[in-house]
GROMACS .gro file of N, CA and C in nm:
model
  507
    1MET      N    1  -2.480  -1.815  -0.761
    1MET     CA    2  -2.506  -1.679  -0.803
    1MET      C    3  -2.401  -1.584  -0.746
    2ALA      N    4  -2.361  -1.605  -0.620
    2ALA     CA    5  -2.261  -1.518  -0.559
    2ALA      C    6  -2.130  -1.524  -0.637
    3GLN      N    7  -2.092  -1.644  -0.683
    3GLN     CA    8  -1.968  -1.656  -0.759
    3GLN      C    9  -1.980  -1.584  -0.892
    4GLU      N   10  -2.096  -1.594  -0.957
    4GLU     CA   11  -2.117  -1.530  -1.087
    4GLU      C   12  -2.100  -1.380  -1.076
    5LEU      N   13  -2.144  -1.322  -0.968
    5LEU     CA   14  -2.137  -1.177  -0.950
    5LEU      C   15  -2.011  -1.133  -0.876
    6ASN      N   16  -1.921  -1.226  -0.849
    6ASN     CA   17  -1.796  -1.199  -0.777
    6ASN      C   18  -1.819  -1.154  -0.632
    7TRP      N   19  -1.927  -1.197  -0.573
    7TRP     CA   20  -1.953  -1.167  -0.433
    7TRP      C   21  -1.884  -1.273  -0.348
    8MET      N   22  -1.824  -1.231  -0.241
    8MET     CA   23  -1.761  -1.322  -0.145
    8MET      C   24  -1.853  -1.330  -0.023
    9LEU      N   25  -1.910  -1.448   0.001
    9LEU     CA   26  -1.995  -1.465   0.118
    9LEU      C   27  -1.909  -1.466   0.243
   10LEU      N   28  -1.958  -1.404   0.347
   10LEU     CA   29  -1.887  -1.398   0.475
   10LEU      C   30  -1.956  -1.489   0.575
   11PRO      N   31  -1.880  -1.541   0.670
   11PRO     CA   32  -1.944  -1.623   0.773
   11PRO      C   33  -2.037  -1.537   0.857
   12PRO      N   34  -2.133  -1.601   0.924
   12PRO     CA   35  -2.222  -1.523   1.011
   12PRO      C   36  -2.142  -1.439   1.110
   13PHE      N   37  -2.197  -1.325   1.145
   13PHE     CA   38  -2.130  -1.236   1.241
   13PHE      C   39  -2.109  -1.306   1.374
   14ALA      N   40  -2.008  -1.260   1.445
   14ALA     CA   41  -1.983  -1.306   1.582
   14ALA      C   42  -2.082  -1.234   1.673
   15THR      N   43  -2.206  -1.281   1.676
   15THR     CA   44  -2.310  -1.209   1.749
   15THR      C   45  -2.282  -1.201   1.898
   16GLU      N   46  -2.216  -1.302   1.953
   16GLU     CA   47  -2.186  -1.293   2.097
   16GLU      C   48  -2.086  -1.182   2.124
   17MET      N   49  -1.997  -1.153   2.028
   17MET     CA   50  -1.903  -1.042   2.046
   17MET      C   51  -1.978  -0.910   2.038
   18ARG      N   52  -2.071  -0.898   1.941
   18ARG     CA   53  -2.147  -0.775   1.927
   18ARG      C   54  -2.237  -0.751   2.046
   19SER      N   55  -2.305  -0.855   2.094
   19SER     CA   56  -2.402  -0.833   2.200
   19SER      C   57  -2.336  -0.824   2.337
   20SER      N   58  -2.213  -0.871   2.351
   20SER     CA   59  -2.148  -0.869   2.482
   20SER      C   60  -2.090  -0.732   2.514
   21GLY      N   61  -2.082  -0.644   2.415
   21GLY     CA   62  -2.024  -0.514   2.438
   21GLY      C   63  -1.873  -0.514   2.426
   22ALA      N   64  -1.813  -0.627   2.383
   22ALA     CA   65  -1.669  -0.633   2.366
   22ALA      C   66  -1.627  -0.531   2.261
   23GLU      N   67  -1.520  -0.463   2.287
   23GLU     CA   68  -1.474  -0.359   2.196
   23GLU      C   69  -1.403  -0.418   2.076
   24ILE      N   70  -1.439  -0.372   1.960
   24ILE     CA   71  -1.367  -0.401   1.838
   24ILE      C   72  -1.307  -0.269   1.796
   25PRO      N   73  -1.179  -0.263   1.765
   25PRO     CA   74  -1.119  -0.136   1.727
   25PRO      C   75  -1.191  -0.073   1.609
   26LEU      N   76  -1.203   0.058   1.611
   26LEU     CA   77  -1.268   0.127   1.501
   26LEU      C   78  -1.184   0.112   1.375
   27PRO      N   79  -1.248   0.098   1.260
   27PRO     CA   80  -1.177   0.066   1.138
   27PRO      C   81  -1.116   0.184   1.065
   28LEU      N   82  -1.145   0.304   1.104
   28LEU     CA   83  -1.132   0.413   1.010
   28LEU      C   84  -0.994   0.470   0.987
   29ALA      N   85  -0.896   0.433   1.065
   29ALA     CA   86  -0.761   0.483   1.038
   29ALA      C   87  -0.702   0.404   0.923
   30ALA      N   88  -0.639   0.473   0.829
   30ALA     CA   89  -0.589   0.407   0.708
   30ALA      C   90  -0.497   0.289   0.742
   31GLY      N   91  -0.414   0.300   0.843
   31GLY     CA   92  -0.324   0.192   0.880
   31GLY      C   93  -0.396   0.075   0.945
   32ASN      N   94  -0.521   0.095   0.983
   32ASN     CA   95  -0.598  -0.008   1.051
   32ASN      C   96  -0.685  -0.088   0.954
   33ARG      N   97  -0.675  -0.060   0.825
   33ARG     CA   98  -0.762  -0.122   0.726
   33ARG      C   99  -0.703  -0.248   0.666
   34ALA      N  100  -0.594  -0.299   0.720
   34ALA     CA  101  -0.531  -0.417   0.663
   34ALA      C  102  -0.592  -0.546   0.717
   35ARG      N  103  -0.692  -0.537   0.802
   35ARG     CA  104  -0.750  -0.659   0.858
   35ARG      C  105  -0.846  -0.725   0.759
   36SER      N  106  -0.892  -0.841   0.796
   36SER     CA  107  -0.978  -0.920   0.707
   36SER      C  108  -1.110  -0.847   0.681
   37PRO      N  109  -1.174  -0.879   0.568
   37PRO     CA  110  -1.305  -0.818   0.541
   37PRO      C  111  -1.407  -0.849   0.650
   38VAL      N  112  -1.401  -0.968   0.710
   38VAL     CA  113  -1.494  -1.003   0.818
   38VAL      C  114  -1.474  -0.910   0.937
   39ALA      N  115  -1.350  -0.893   0.979
   39ALA     CA  116  -1.320  -0.806   1.093
   39ALA      C  117  -1.355  -0.661   1.061
   40GLU      N  118  -1.327  -0.618   0.940
   40GLU     CA  119  -1.359  -0.481   0.900
   40GLU      C  120  -1.510  -0.457   0.904
   41LEU      N  121  -1.587  -0.551   0.849
   41LEU     CA  122  -1.732  -0.536   0.848
   41LEU      C  123  -1.788  -0.537   0.990
   42GLU      N  124  -1.742  -0.629   1.073
   42GLU     CA  125  -1.790  -0.633   1.212
   42GLU      C  126  -1.760  -0.502   1.284
   43ALA      N  127  -1.643  -0.445   1.261
   43ALA     CA  128  -1.607  -0.320   1.326
   43ALA      C  129  -1.695  -0.205   1.279
   44ILE      N  130  -1.721  -0.200   1.149
   44ILE     CA  131  -1.807  -0.093   1.096
   44ILE      C  132  -1.949  -0.108   1.151
   45VAL      N  133  -2.001  -0.230   1.151
   45VAL     CA  134  -2.138  -0.252   1.201
   45VAL      C  135  -2.145  -0.215   1.349
   46GLN      N  136  -2.045  -0.253   1.427
   46GLN     CA  137  -2.047  -0.217   1.569
   46GLN      C  138  -2.046  -0.064   1.585
   47GLN      N  139  -1.967   0.004   1.505
   47GLN     CA  140  -1.963   0.150   1.512
   47GLN      C  141  -2.100   0.209   1.475
   48LEU      N  142  -2.163   0.156   1.371
   48LEU     CA  143  -2.295   0.205   1.331
   48LEU      C  144  -2.400   0.179   1.438
   49GLU      N  145  -2.392   0.062   1.503
   49GLU     CA  146  -2.486   0.031   1.611
   49GLU      C  147  -2.472   0.130   1.726
   50ARG      N  148  -2.349   0.174   1.754
   50ARG     CA  149  -2.328   0.272   1.862
   50ARG      C  150  -2.392   0.406   1.830
   51THR      N  151  -2.416   0.432   1.702
   51THR     CA  152  -2.482   0.557   1.664
   51THR      C  153  -2.633   0.541   1.657
   52GLY      N  154  -2.684   0.420   1.689
   52GLY     CA  155  -2.827   0.398   1.694
   52GLY      C  156  -2.885   0.315   1.580
   53LEU      N  157  -2.804   0.273   1.486
   53LEU     CA  158  -2.853   0.190   1.376
   53LEU      C  159  -2.893   0.054   1.430
   54ARG      N  160  -3.011   0.007   1.393
   54ARG     CA  161  -3.059  -0.125   1.437
   54ARG      C  162  -3.023  -0.230   1.333
   55VAL      N  163  -2.942  -0.326   1.373
   55VAL     CA  164  -2.903  -0.435   1.285
   55VAL      C  165  -2.959  -0.563   1.345
   56PRO      N  166  -3.027  -0.646   1.263
   56PRO     CA  167  -3.081  -0.771   1.317
   56PRO      C  168  -2.972  -0.855   1.384
   57THR      N  169  -3.013  -0.938   1.480
   57THR     CA  170  -2.917  -1.021   1.553
   57THR      C  171  -2.851  -1.123   1.463
   58GLN      N  172  -2.929  -1.188   1.379
   58GLN     CA  173  -2.874  -1.287   1.287
   58GLN      C  174  -2.873  -1.229   1.147
   59VAL      N  175  -2.754  -1.214   1.093
   59VAL     CA  176  -2.739  -1.154   0.960
   59VAL      C  177  -2.645  -1.238   0.875
   60GLN      N  178  -2.657  -1.219   0.746
   60GLN     CA  179  -2.565  -1.278   0.651
   60GLN      C  180  -2.503  -1.165   0.572
   61GLY      N  181  -2.375  -1.172   0.548
   61GLY     CA  182  -2.306  -1.067   0.476
   61GLY      C  183  -2.227  -1.119   0.358
   62ALA      N  184  -2.196  -1.030   0.268
   62ALA     CA  185  -2.112  -1.059   0.153
   62ALA      C  186  -2.044  -0.928   0.115
   63TYR      N  187  -1.937  -0.940   0.038
   63TYR     CA  188  -1.874  -0.820  -0.013
   63TYR      C  189  -1.825  -0.844  -0.155
   64ARG      N  190  -1.801  -0.735  -0.222
   64ARG     CA  191  -1.753  -0.740  -0.359
   64ARG      C  192  -1.649  -0.632  -0.377
   65ASP      N  193  -1.534  -0.668  -0.433
   65ASP     CA  194  -1.429  -0.573  -0.469
   65ASP      C  195  -1.431  -0.554  -0.619
   66TRP      N  196  -1.413  -0.432  -0.663
   66TRP     CA  197  -1.398  -0.404  -0.805
   66TRP      C  198  -1.335  -0.267  -0.820
   67VAL      N  199  -1.296  -0.235  -0.943
   67VAL     CA  200  -1.235  -0.107  -0.973
   67VAL      C  201  -1.329  -0.031  -1.065
   68MET      N  202  -1.356   0.092  -1.026
   68MET     CA  203  -1.444   0.179  -1.104
   68MET      C  204  -1.368   0.309  -1.130
   69ALA      N  205  -1.339   0.339  -1.255
   69ALA     CA  206  -1.263   0.459  -1.292
   69ALA      C  207  -1.130   0.465  -1.215
   70ASN      N  208  -1.062   0.353  -1.209
   70ASN     CA  209  -0.932   0.339  -1.141
   70ASN      C  210  -0.939   0.358  -0.990
   71ILE      N  211  -1.058   0.347  -0.933
   71ILE     CA  212  -1.075   0.359  -0.788
   71ILE      C  213  -1.112   0.219  -0.735
   72PRO      N  214  -1.027   0.159  -0.652
   72PRO     CA  215  -1.058   0.025  -0.597
   72PRO      C  216  -1.163   0.036  -0.487
   73LEU      N  217  -1.282  -0.017  -0.513
   73LEU     CA  218  -1.395  -0.006  -0.422
   73LEU      C  219  -1.430  -0.141  -0.361
   74ARG      N  220  -1.493  -0.135  -0.246
   74ARG     CA  221  -1.548  -0.254  -0.180
   74ARG      C  222  -1.689  -0.219  -0.133
   75LEU      N  223  -1.783  -0.307  -0.163
   75LEU     CA  224  -1.920  -0.290  -0.118
   75LEU      C  225  -1.958  -0.409  -0.032
   76TYR      N  226  -1.999  -0.382   0.091
   76TYR     CA  227  -2.052  -0.485   0.180
   76TYR      C  228  -2.203  -0.481   0.172
   77VAL      N  229  -2.265  -0.598   0.176
   77VAL     CA  230  -2.409  -0.611   0.180
   77VAL      C  231  -2.442  -0.702   0.297
   78VAL      N  232  -2.531  -0.656   0.385
   78VAL     CA  233  -2.571  -0.733   0.502
   78VAL      C  234  -2.723  -0.741   0.502
   79THR      N  235  -2.775  -0.863   0.513
   79THR     CA  236  -2.921  -0.882   0.515
   79THR      C  237  -2.961  -0.961   0.639
   80GLY      N  238  -3.082  -0.939   0.682
   80GLY     CA  239  -3.136  -1.012   0.796
   80GLY      C  240  -3.284  -0.983   0.811
   81GLU      N  241  -3.345  -1.058   0.901
   81GLU     CA  242  -3.487  -1.039   0.931
   81GLU      C  243  -3.501  -0.967   1.064
   82ARG      N  244  -3.607  -0.887   1.075
   82ARG     CA  245  -3.639  -0.823   1.203
   82ARG      C  246  -3.788  -0.796   1.209
   83MET      N  247  -3.834  -0.767   1.328
   83MET     CA  248  -3.974  -0.731   1.348
   83MET      C  249  -3.989  -0.583   1.315
   84GLY      N  250  -4.083  -0.553   1.226
   84GLY     CA  251  -4.105  -0.416   1.183
   84GLY      C  252  -4.189  -0.337   1.281
   85ALA      N  253  -4.212  -0.213   1.250
   85ALA     CA  254  -4.288  -0.122   1.336
   85ALA      C  255  -4.431  -0.170   1.356
   86GLU      N  256  -4.487  -0.236   1.256
   86GLU     CA  257  -4.625  -0.284   1.265
   86GLU      C  258  -4.631  -0.429   1.312
   87GLN      N  259  -4.527  -0.473   1.382
   87GLN     CA  260  -4.518  -0.609   1.436
   87GLN      C  261  -4.530  -0.717   1.328
   88SER      N  262  -4.480  -0.685   1.209
   88SER     CA  263  -4.474  -0.784   1.103
   88SER      C  264  -4.327  -0.806   1.068
   89LEU      N  265  -4.296  -0.926   1.025
   89LEU     CA  266  -4.159  -0.961   0.991
   89LEU      C  267  -4.120  -0.891   0.861
   90GLU      N  268  -4.001  -0.832   0.858
   90GLU     CA  269  -3.950  -0.766   0.739
   90GLU      C  270  -3.802  -0.801   0.723
   91TRP      N  271  -3.748  -0.767   0.609
   91TRP     CA  272  -3.605  -0.790   0.587
   91TRP      C  273  -3.535  -0.655   0.576
   92THR      N  274  -3.408  -0.655   0.612
   92THR     CA  275  -3.330  -0.533   0.604
   92THR      C  276  -3.211  -0.554   0.511
   93LEU      N  277  -3.175  -0.447   0.446
   93LEU     CA  278  -3.058  -0.444   0.360
   93LEU      C  279  -2.970  -0.330   0.409
   94LEU      N  280  -2.850  -0.363   0.449
   94LEU     CA  281  -2.751  -0.264   0.490
   94LEU      C  282  -2.638  -0.273   0.388
   95VAL      N  283  -2.607  -0.161   0.323
   95VAL     CA  284  -2.496  -0.155   0.229
   95VAL      C  285  -2.393  -0.056   0.280
   96ILE      N  286  -2.268  -0.096   0.268
   96ILE     CA  287  -2.157  -0.012   0.315
   96ILE      C  288  -2.056  -0.004   0.201
   97LEU      N  289  -2.025   0.115   0.158
   97LEU     CA  290  -1.929   0.138   0.050
   97LEU      C  291  -1.803   0.198   0.110
   98GLU      N  292  -1.690   0.136   0.080
   98GLU     CA  293  -1.562   0.190   0.122
   98GLU      C  294  -1.460   0.161   0.014
   99ALA      N  295  -1.344   0.221   0.027
   99ALA     CA  296  -1.235   0.189  -0.065
   99ALA      C  297  -1.169   0.061  -0.017
  100GLN      N  298  -1.106  -0.010  -0.108
  100GLN     CA  299  -1.028  -0.126  -0.068
  100GLN      C  300  -0.909  -0.078   0.015
  101PRO      N  301  -0.848  -0.169   0.095
  101PRO     CA  302  -0.732  -0.128   0.175
  101PRO      C  303  -0.626  -0.059   0.088
  102GLU      N  304  -0.560   0.038   0.146
  102GLU     CA  305  -0.454   0.116   0.081
  102GLU      C  306  -0.509   0.214  -0.023
  103ALA      N  307  -0.640   0.236  -0.025
  103ALA     CA  308  -0.699   0.333  -0.117
  103ALA      C  309  -0.796   0.422  -0.039
  104GLU      N  310  -0.843   0.527  -0.101
  104GLU     CA  311  -0.938   0.617  -0.036
  104GLU      C  312  -1.056   0.643  -0.129
  105LEU      N  313  -1.173   0.662  -0.068
  105LEU     CA  314  -1.290   0.701  -0.147
  105LEU      C  315  -1.274   0.845  -0.194
  106PRO      N  316  -1.314   0.874  -0.315
  106PRO     CA  317  -1.308   1.013  -0.360
  106PRO      C  318  -1.418   1.095  -0.292
  107GLN      N  319  -1.388   1.219  -0.262
  107GLN     CA  320  -1.488   1.309  -0.209
  107GLN      C  321  -1.601   1.322  -0.311
  108GLU      N  322  -1.722   1.338  -0.262
  108GLU     CA  323  -1.841   1.355  -0.345
  108GLU      C  324  -1.890   1.226  -0.411
  109ILE      N  325  -1.831   1.109  -0.377
  109ILE     CA  326  -1.886   0.983  -0.428
  109ILE      C  327  -2.023   0.964  -0.364
  110GLN      N  328  -2.117   0.904  -0.437
  110GLN     CA  329  -2.253   0.887  -0.386
  110GLN      C  330  -2.292   0.740  -0.381
  111LEU      N  331  -2.371   0.708  -0.279
  111LEU     CA  332  -2.433   0.577  -0.263
  111LEU      C  333  -2.583   0.601  -0.257
  112CYS      N  334  -2.657   0.532  -0.343
  112CYS     CA  335  -2.801   0.555  -0.352
  112CYS      C  336  -2.873   0.421  -0.346
  113VAL      N  337  -2.980   0.414  -0.268
  113VAL     CA  338  -3.065   0.295  -0.262
  113VAL      C  339  -3.206   0.338  -0.301
  114SER      N  340  -3.264   0.262  -0.394
  114SER     CA  341  -3.399   0.295  -0.440
  114SER      C  342  -3.483   0.169  -0.451
  115ASP      N  343  -3.611   0.190  -0.463
  115ASP     CA  344  -3.704   0.081  -0.491
  115ASP      C  345  -3.784   0.120  -0.614
  116ARG      N  346  -3.891   0.047  -0.642
  116ARG     CA  347  -3.967   0.075  -0.764
  116ARG      C  348  -4.037   0.211  -0.760
  117THR      N  349  -4.050   0.271  -0.642
  117THR     CA  350  -4.116   0.401  -0.633
  117THR      C  351  -4.020   0.518  -0.644
  118GLY      N  352  -3.890   0.494  -0.624
  118GLY     CA  353  -3.793   0.603  -0.633
  118GLY      C  354  -3.680   0.589  -0.534
  119VAL      N  355  -3.605   0.696  -0.519
  119VAL     CA  356  -3.488   0.699  -0.431
  119VAL      C  357  -3.533   0.699  -0.285
  120LEU      N  358  -3.477   0.606  -0.207
  120LEU     CA  359  -3.508   0.598  -0.064
  120LEU      C  360  -3.400   0.667   0.019
  121ILE      N  361  -3.275   0.645  -0.017
  121ILE     CA  362  -3.162   0.704   0.057
  121ILE      C  363  -3.054   0.741  -0.044
  122GLU      N  364  -2.999   0.860  -0.027
  122GLU     CA  365  -2.885   0.902  -0.108
  122GLU      C  366  -2.782   0.963  -0.015
  123ARG      N  367  -2.663   0.906  -0.014
  123ARG     CA  368  -2.554   0.956   0.071
  123ARG      C  369  -2.438   1.002  -0.016
  124THR      N  370  -2.374   1.110   0.025
  124THR     CA  371  -2.258   1.163  -0.046
  124THR      C  372  -2.144   1.180   0.054
  125LEU      N  373  -2.025   1.138   0.014
  125LEU     CA  374  -1.909   1.155   0.102
  125LEU      C  375  -1.874   1.303   0.107
  126ASP      N  376  -1.889   1.359   0.223
  126ASP     CA  377  -1.872   1.502   0.245
  126ASP      C  378  -1.726   1.532   0.276
  127PRO      N  379  -1.666   1.628   0.206
  127PRO     CA  380  -1.527   1.662   0.234
  127PRO      C  381  -1.505   1.719   0.375
  128GLN      N  382  -1.613   1.763   0.440
  128GLN     CA  383  -1.601   1.821   0.574
  128GLN      C  384  -1.592   1.714   0.685
  129THR      N  385  -1.618   1.589   0.651
  129THR     CA  386  -1.613   1.484   0.752
  129THR      C  387  -1.487   1.400   0.735
  130ASN      N  388  -1.458   1.321   0.836
  130ASN     CA  389  -1.344   1.230   0.831
  130ASN      C  390  -1.387   1.090   0.792
  131ALA      N  391  -1.510   1.074   0.749
  131ALA     CA  392  -1.561   0.941   0.717
  131ALA      C  393  -1.486   0.881   0.600
  132ASP      N  394  -1.467   0.750   0.606
  132ASP     CA  395  -1.405   0.683   0.493
  132ASP      C  396  -1.494   0.573   0.438
  133TYR      N  397  -1.624   0.580   0.470
  133TYR     CA  398  -1.721   0.490   0.409
  133TYR      C  399  -1.857   0.558   0.408
  134LEU      N  400  -1.944   0.508   0.323
  134LEU     CA  401  -2.084   0.550   0.317
  134LEU      C  402  -2.168   0.428   0.349
  135PHE      N  403  -2.285   0.449   0.409
  135PHE     CA  404  -2.374   0.337   0.436
  135PHE      C  405  -2.518   0.381   0.415
  136ALA      N  406  -2.602   0.281   0.393
  136ALA     CA  407  -2.746   0.304   0.383
  136ALA      C  408  -2.815   0.176   0.429
  137GLN      N  409  -2.924   0.191   0.502
  137GLN     CA  410  -3.002   0.076   0.545
  137GLN      C  411  -3.148   0.101   0.510
  138VAL      N  412  -3.209  -0.001   0.451
  138VAL     CA  413  -3.351   0.004   0.419
  138VAL      C  414  -3.415  -0.126   0.466
  139ALA      N  415  -3.546  -0.123   0.480
  139ALA     CA  416  -3.620  -0.242   0.521
  139ALA      C  417  -3.745  -0.251   0.436
  140GLY      N  418  -3.790  -0.374   0.417
  140GLY     CA  419  -3.910  -0.392   0.338
  140GLY      C  420  -3.972  -0.528   0.358
  141THR      N  421  -4.085  -0.548   0.293
  141THR     CA  422  -4.151  -0.679   0.298
  141THR      C  423  -4.069  -0.777   0.216
  142PHE      N  424  -4.098  -0.906   0.235
  142PHE     CA  425  -4.018  -1.008   0.168
  142PHE      C  426  -4.027  -1.003   0.016
  143ASP      N  427  -4.129  -0.938  -0.038
  143ASP     CA  428  -4.140  -0.931  -0.184
  143ASP      C  429  -4.077  -0.803  -0.241
  144GLU      N  430  -4.028  -0.714  -0.157
  144GLU     CA  431  -3.966  -0.591  -0.206
  144GLU      C  432  -3.821  -0.614  -0.247
  145LYS      N  433  -3.779  -0.540  -0.349
  145LYS     CA  434  -3.641  -0.543  -0.396
  145LYS      C  435  -3.586  -0.402  -0.398
  146PHE      N  436  -3.453  -0.393  -0.382
  146PHE     CA  437  -3.388  -0.263  -0.377
  146PHE      C  438  -3.273  -0.258  -0.476
  147LEU      N  439  -3.254  -0.141  -0.536
  147LEU     CA  440  -3.143  -0.116  -0.627
  147LEU      C  441  -3.038  -0.032  -0.555
  148VAL      N  442  -2.913  -0.065  -0.577
  148VAL     CA  443  -2.801   0.011  -0.521
  148VAL      C  444  -2.724   0.071  -0.638
  149THR      N  445  -2.703   0.202  -0.631
  149THR     CA  446  -2.628   0.274  -0.734
  149THR      C  447  -2.512   0.348  -0.670
  150ILE      N  448  -2.398   0.341  -0.736
  150ILE     CA  449  -2.279   0.413  -0.693
  150ILE      C  450  -2.247   0.514  -0.803
  151ALA      N  451  -2.229   0.639  -0.764
  151ALA     CA  452  -2.200   0.744  -0.862
  151ALA      C  453  -2.072   0.816  -0.823
  152LEU      N  454  -1.981   0.826  -0.918
  152LEU     CA  455  -1.854   0.897  -0.897
  152LEU      C  456  -1.870   1.045  -0.930
  153PRO      N  457  -1.783   1.128  -0.877
  153PRO     CA  458  -1.793   1.272  -0.905
  153PRO      C  459  -1.782   1.305  -1.055
  154ASN      N  460  -1.716   1.219  -1.133
  154ASN     CA  461  -1.701   1.244  -1.277
  154ASN      C  462  -1.827   1.207  -1.356
  155GLY      N  463  -1.933   1.161  -1.287
  155GLY     CA  464  -2.058   1.127  -1.353
  155GLY      C  465  -2.074   0.979  -1.383
  156GLU      N  466  -1.968   0.901  -1.372
  156GLU     CA  467  -1.979   0.757  -1.397
  156GLU      C  468  -2.067   0.694  -1.288
  157ARG      N  469  -2.157   0.604  -1.333
  157ARG     CA  470  -2.253   0.540  -1.241
  157ARG      C  471  -2.251   0.390  -1.262
  158LEU      N  472  -2.278   0.318  -1.155
  158LEU     CA  473  -2.295   0.174  -1.161
  158LEU      C  474  -2.419   0.139  -1.080
  159THR      N  475  -2.516   0.074  -1.143
  159THR     CA  476  -2.634   0.025  -1.073
  159THR      C  477  -2.627  -0.126  -1.072
  160LEU      N  478  -2.630  -0.183  -0.953
  160LEU     CA  479  -2.622  -0.328  -0.937
  160LEU      C  480  -2.758  -0.391  -0.961
  161PRO      N  481  -2.761  -0.520  -0.995
  161PRO     CA  482  -2.890  -0.589  -1.009
  161PRO      C  483  -2.968  -0.578  -0.877
  162PRO      N  484  -3.100  -0.586  -0.883
  162PRO     CA  485  -3.183  -0.568  -0.762
  162PRO      C  486  -3.148  -0.669  -0.653
  163PHE      N  487  -3.152  -0.622  -0.528
  163PHE     CA  488  -3.133  -0.708  -0.413
  163PHE      C  489  -3.271  -0.747  -0.360
  164GLY      N  490  -3.292  -0.875  -0.341
  164GLY     CA  491  -3.415  -0.926  -0.283
  164GLY      C  492  -3.380  -1.020  -0.168
  165PHE      N  493  -3.480  -1.068  -0.100
  165PHE     CA  494  -3.457  -1.153   0.017
  165PHE      C  495  -3.537  -1.280   0.005
  166GLN      N  496  -3.471  -1.390   0.033
  166GLN     CA  497  -3.538  -1.520   0.036
  166GLN      C  498  -3.518  -1.579   0.174
  167PRO      N  499  -3.623  -1.582   0.258
  167PRO     CA  500  -3.608  -1.637   0.394
  167PRO      C  501  -3.567  -1.784   0.388
  168ILE      N  502  -3.484  -1.824   0.481
  168ILE     CA  503  -3.442  -1.963   0.493
  168ILE      C  504  -3.550  -2.038   0.569
  169GLU      N  505  -3.594  -2.147   0.513
  169GLU     CA  506  -3.702  -2.224   0.577
  169GLU      C  507  -3.647  -2.342   0.650
   0.00000   0.00000   0.00000
């Protein structure tokens, strides 16, 4: 299925690097974006964790590159299991949208995550910030699915097929 959708599966994160506190250089300088997708994703996740985002210890990631309205985009998807607030096991979906190396995200691009009840998170790249990626994280029960939509300032939209989780037994 990953091949059919042009998703590139990534090896499991270097969890010992993340948990040891070892520094990974921040990804956000344009000249620093030439590293591998694995290194780029690990750096972004480490930066998000420093801001308080909770990412499960064991995660699986994938990414997809494509061009939308002549803008080369990359979307990372990271999934994992964690204990929820009610002490029940849940799955998390972390999506990170950035431009491919040597490109920039357009200002006002939007990343939206929704479920069957409606929009859960909507992020817009703000011209007042220096950010060069958007992210959203949601969690749900194993039977929940989430939709990811990317909207360009010109009104063009792309909604990906629903993301669901299948625990490994």
